[in-house]
Tab-separated table of C-alpha atoms in Angstrom:
chain	number	residue	atom	x	y	z
C	273	LEU	CA	19.674	73.104	62.257
C	274	MET	CA	21.942	71.881	59.448
C	275	PHE	CA	22.130	75.447	58.137
C	276	ILE	CA	23.626	76.563	61.469
C	277	LEU	CA	25.895	73.533	61.786
C	278	ALA	CA	27.252	73.977	58.264
C	279	HIS	CA	28.811	77.351	58.962
C	280	THR	CA	30.182	76.274	62.350
C	281	SER	CA	31.750	73.144	60.887
C	282	PHE	CA	33.281	75.134	58.027
C	283	LEU	CA	35.372	76.939	60.630
C	284	THR	CA	36.264	73.792	62.581
C	285	SER	CA	36.188	70.671	60.396
C	286	ARG	CA	36.013	70.639	56.608
C	287	ASP	CA	35.189	66.916	56.554
C	288	VAL	CA	32.153	67.414	58.787
C	289	TYR	CA	31.182	70.463	56.729
C	290	ALA	CA	31.177	68.429	53.513
C	291	LEU	CA	29.008	65.723	55.111
C	292	ILE	CA	26.495	68.290	56.377
C	293	VAL	CA	26.280	69.957	52.958
C	294	LEU	CA	25.679	66.614	51.242
C	295	ARG	CA	22.991	65.764	53.785
C	296	MET	CA	21.315	69.155	53.210
C	297	VAL	CA	21.148	68.472	49.461
C	298	GLN	CA	19.917	64.924	50.027
C	299	THR	CA	17.213	66.107	52.431
C	300	SER	CA	16.094	68.774	49.952
C	301	LEU	CA	15.771	66.236	47.161
C	302	ASN	CA	13.899	63.746	49.346
C	303	HIS	CA	11.571	66.059	51.271
C	304	GLY	CA	11.206	69.258	49.263
C	305	ILE	CA	12.462	72.819	49.213
C	306	CYS	CA	12.649	75.291	52.102
C	307	ASP	CA	14.441	78.617	52.508
C	308	GLU	CA	17.607	76.966	53.838
C	309	CYS	CA	17.901	74.805	50.708
C	310	ALA	CA	19.388	77.780	48.867
C	311	PHE	CA	22.414	77.631	51.135
C	312	GLY	CA	22.702	73.862	50.759
C	313	PHE	CA	22.844	74.080	46.968
C	314	ALA	CA	25.263	77.026	47.107
C	315	ALA	CA	27.591	75.131	49.433
C	316	PHE	CA	27.348	72.034	47.231
C	317	GLY	CA	28.238	74.163	44.225
C	318	ALA	CA	31.246	75.496	46.121
C	319	LEU	CA	32.385	71.951	46.849
C	320	MET	CA	32.039	71.057	43.176
C	321	SER	CA	34.075	74.081	42.095
C	322	SER	CA	36.779	74.000	44.764
C	323	LEU	CA	37.101	70.335	45.696
C	324	PHE	CA	36.036	68.445	42.572
C	325	LYS	CA	37.190	71.118	40.068
C	326	ASP	CA	33.827	70.998	38.277
C	327	ILE	CA	33.560	74.732	37.729
C	328	SER	CA	30.615	74.679	35.324
C	329	GLY	CA	28.638	72.309	37.551
C	330	GLY	CA	29.402	74.408	40.602
C	331	TYR	CA	28.290	77.530	38.759
C	332	ARG	CA	24.942	75.928	37.859
C	333	PHE	CA	24.282	75.048	41.486
C	334	GLY	CA	25.274	78.570	42.475
C	335	GLN	CA	22.746	80.015	40.040
C	336	LEU	CA	20.112	77.588	41.329
C	337	SER	CA	20.747	78.767	44.888
C	338	LEU	CA	20.353	82.416	43.844
C	339	ARG	CA	17.046	81.648	42.113
C	340	LEU	CA	15.775	79.817	45.192
C	341	LEU	CA	16.859	82.779	47.276
C	342	ASP	CA	14.748	85.099	45.122
C	343	ARG	CA	11.705	82.943	45.882
C	344	ALA	CA	12.370	82.784	49.633
C	345	LYS	CA	9.992	84.624	51.941
C	346	SER	CA	12.771	85.907	54.218
C	347	LYS	CA	16.346	87.089	53.786
C	348	LYS	CA	17.809	85.163	56.695
C	349	CYS	CA	19.766	82.886	54.341
C	350	LEU	CA	20.917	85.624	51.954
C	351	PRO	CA	24.191	86.460	53.773
C	352	GLY	CA	25.260	82.818	53.781
C	353	VAL	CA	24.281	82.169	50.173
C	354	TYR	CA	25.974	85.315	48.889
C	355	ALA	CA	29.096	84.664	50.973
C	356	VAL	CA	29.446	81.173	49.491
C	357	VAL	CA	28.488	81.978	45.882
C	358	TYR	CA	30.596	85.122	45.543
C	359	THR	CA	33.588	83.656	47.387
C	360	PHE	CA	33.872	80.094	46.102
C	361	ILE	CA	31.949	79.999	42.807
C	362	HIS	CA	31.795	83.286	40.898
C	363	PRO	CA	35.526	84.145	41.091
C	364	PHE	CA	36.241	81.123	38.892
C	365	LEU	CA	34.259	82.692	36.064
C	366	ASP	CA	34.040	86.407	36.808
C	367	HIS	CA	36.268	89.221	38.027
C	368	TYR	CA	36.648	89.754	41.759
C	369	ARG	CA	35.277	93.244	41.314
C	370	ALA	CA	31.881	91.788	40.359
C	371	SER	CA	31.636	90.254	43.832
C	372	LEU	CA	32.229	93.432	45.839
C	373	GLU	CA	28.695	94.815	45.751
C	374	PRO	CA	26.970	91.463	46.532
C	375	LEU	CA	29.336	90.770	49.435
C	376	GLU	CA	28.781	94.233	50.886
C	377	TYR	CA	25.031	93.753	50.507
C	378	ALA	CA	25.293	90.376	52.249
C	379	TYR	CA	27.104	92.030	55.158
C	380	ASN	CA	24.510	94.793	55.534
C	381	THR	CA	21.627	92.324	55.266
C	382	GLY	CA	23.194	89.968	57.796
C	383	MET	CA	23.699	92.759	60.315
C	384	ARG	CA	20.076	93.861	59.925
C	385	CYS	CA	18.722	90.307	60.222
C	386	GLY	CA	20.964	89.305	63.110
C	387	ASN	CA	22.894	86.772	61.020
C	388	ILE	CA	26.176	88.051	62.424
C	389	SER	CA	28.462	85.137	61.603
C	390	PHE	CA	27.630	85.044	57.903
C	391	ALA	CA	27.702	88.848	57.782
C	392	MET	CA	31.278	88.780	59.078
C	393	SER	CA	32.193	86.039	56.635
C	394	ALA	CA	30.874	88.159	53.767
C	395	VAL	CA	32.633	91.359	54.813
C	396	CYS	CA	35.857	89.447	55.401
C	397	GLN	CA	35.789	88.308	51.774
C	398	TYR	CA	34.768	91.814	50.723
C	399	CYS	CA	38.017	93.181	52.145
C	400	ILE	CA	40.085	90.395	50.595
C	401	HIS	CA	38.519	90.822	47.157
C	402	ALA	CA	39.045	94.583	47.332
C	403	PHE	CA	42.738	93.873	47.932
C	404	TYR	CA	42.859	91.554	44.914
C	405	CYS	CA	41.119	94.195	42.797
C	406	GLY	CA	43.882	96.697	43.452
C	407	GLU	CA	41.921	99.187	45.505
C	408	GLU	CA	43.883	102.004	47.136
C	409	LEU	CA	46.026	100.613	49.949
C	410	ALA	CA	44.924	103.318	52.380
C	411	THR	CA	41.295	102.468	51.618
C	412	ILE	CA	41.870	98.769	52.280
C	413	GLN	CA	43.704	99.536	55.509
C	414	THR	CA	40.760	101.653	56.650
C	415	MET	CA	38.295	98.901	55.695
C	416	ILE	CA	40.189	96.180	57.560
C	417	THR	CA	40.536	98.374	60.640
C	418	LYS	CA	36.847	99.324	60.585
C	419	TYR	CA	35.421	95.854	60.009
C	420	GLY	CA	38.044	94.185	62.186
C	421	LYS	CA	36.850	96.260	65.129
C	422	ILE	CA	33.254	95.223	64.414
C	423	MET	CA	34.280	91.572	64.186
C	424	ILE	CA	35.964	91.705	67.575
C	425	GLU	CA	33.019	93.563	69.136
C	426	HIS	CA	30.689	90.759	67.964
C	427	ASN	CA	32.994	87.953	69.141
C	428	GLN	CA	33.846	86.983	65.564
C	429	GLY	CA	37.590	87.440	65.924
C	430	GLN	CA	38.400	84.410	63.770
C	431	PHE	CA	37.404	86.382	60.684
C	432	TYR	CA	39.686	89.236	61.690
C	433	LYS	CA	42.549	86.737	61.895
C	434	PHE	CA	41.866	85.795	58.278
C	435	LEU	CA	42.445	89.460	57.407
C	436	LEU	CA	45.702	89.885	59.314
C	437	PRO	CA	48.017	88.658	56.504
C	438	TYR	CA	46.329	91.110	54.121
C	439	ARG	CA	46.646	93.942	56.625
C	440	HIS	CA	50.307	93.081	57.013
C	441	ALA	CA	50.755	93.102	53.217
C	442	VAL	CA	49.028	96.477	52.935
C	443	LEU	CA	51.197	98.018	55.648
C	444	ASP	CA	54.304	96.502	54.077
C	445	LEU	CA	53.455	97.915	50.638
C	446	MET	CA	52.904	101.281	52.279
C	447	GLY	CA	56.362	101.069	53.863
C	448	HIS	CA	55.240	100.637	57.476
C	449	GLN	CA	56.606	97.130	58.120
C	450	LEU	CA	59.997	95.420	58.399
C	451	GLY	CA	59.570	93.566	55.100
C	452	PRO	CA	57.585	90.727	53.489
C	453	ASN	CA	59.771	88.008	55.045
C	454	GLN	CA	59.187	89.170	58.615
C	455	LEU	CA	55.570	88.691	59.615
C	456	ILE	CA	55.911	90.607	62.852
C	457	GLY	CA	54.699	94.169	63.241
C	458	ASP	CA	51.555	96.240	63.546
C	459	GLY	CA	49.742	94.024	61.018
C	460	MET	CA	50.252	90.634	62.674
C	461	ASN	CA	52.551	88.545	64.824
C	462	GLU	CA	53.595	85.332	63.130
C	463	ASP	CA	54.828	83.683	66.329
C	464	HIS	CA	51.569	84.260	68.204
C	465	LEU	CA	49.398	83.023	65.325
C	466	LEU	CA	51.563	79.930	64.799
C	467	GLU	CA	51.369	79.065	68.486
C	468	GLU	CA	47.591	79.439	68.447
C	469	CYS	CA	47.282	77.271	65.325
C	470	LEU	CA	49.322	74.510	66.973
C	471	GLN	CA	47.086	74.653	70.041
C	472	LEU	CA	43.897	74.461	67.964
C	473	LYS	CA	45.342	71.666	65.779
C	474	GLY	CA	42.556	70.476	63.464
C	475	THR	CA	40.409	73.594	63.683
C	476	ARG	CA	40.871	76.779	61.711
C	477	ALA	CA	42.578	79.513	63.720
């Protein structure tokens, strides 16, 4: 249950997310290890790296989560663990390019296992990291269009919204937009997104 709540709260309330992650780690230490513990330790490592700036400590928890994942009997937690480790932990110590293959694998595994939300989270970061790595702009545009359509088809449009600024940047660099200071065009509409963010207030648009 906490495994499911953790991802939902990450998209709605970071404070609640942090509490759930801490409770997952506490429960693991008090009652033993299960498959979902790998995600708990990965998420705790991400908090250490991103929130507490303890990069080496976060990396150790990330490695622990990957080892627990190797021992797990199923792959239902793999998309979530990979999405967290290769988004919030590994980029502090390794090149973004090293995360591309694991994130793509997490997406494919999640789609096969029915773990759609974490699959979309992984492929969202896959597109973003490809942009940071300097992949061909046309290739990134094709990727965002392809996976964005899949996100919308699976009612995971919030992840597509995360990609809109990158799509806008790609189109702008390719000369198809009005300019970097005007976030209105085929890539995104700044006014519409701002209005939606104000309506959602504390949640992530």
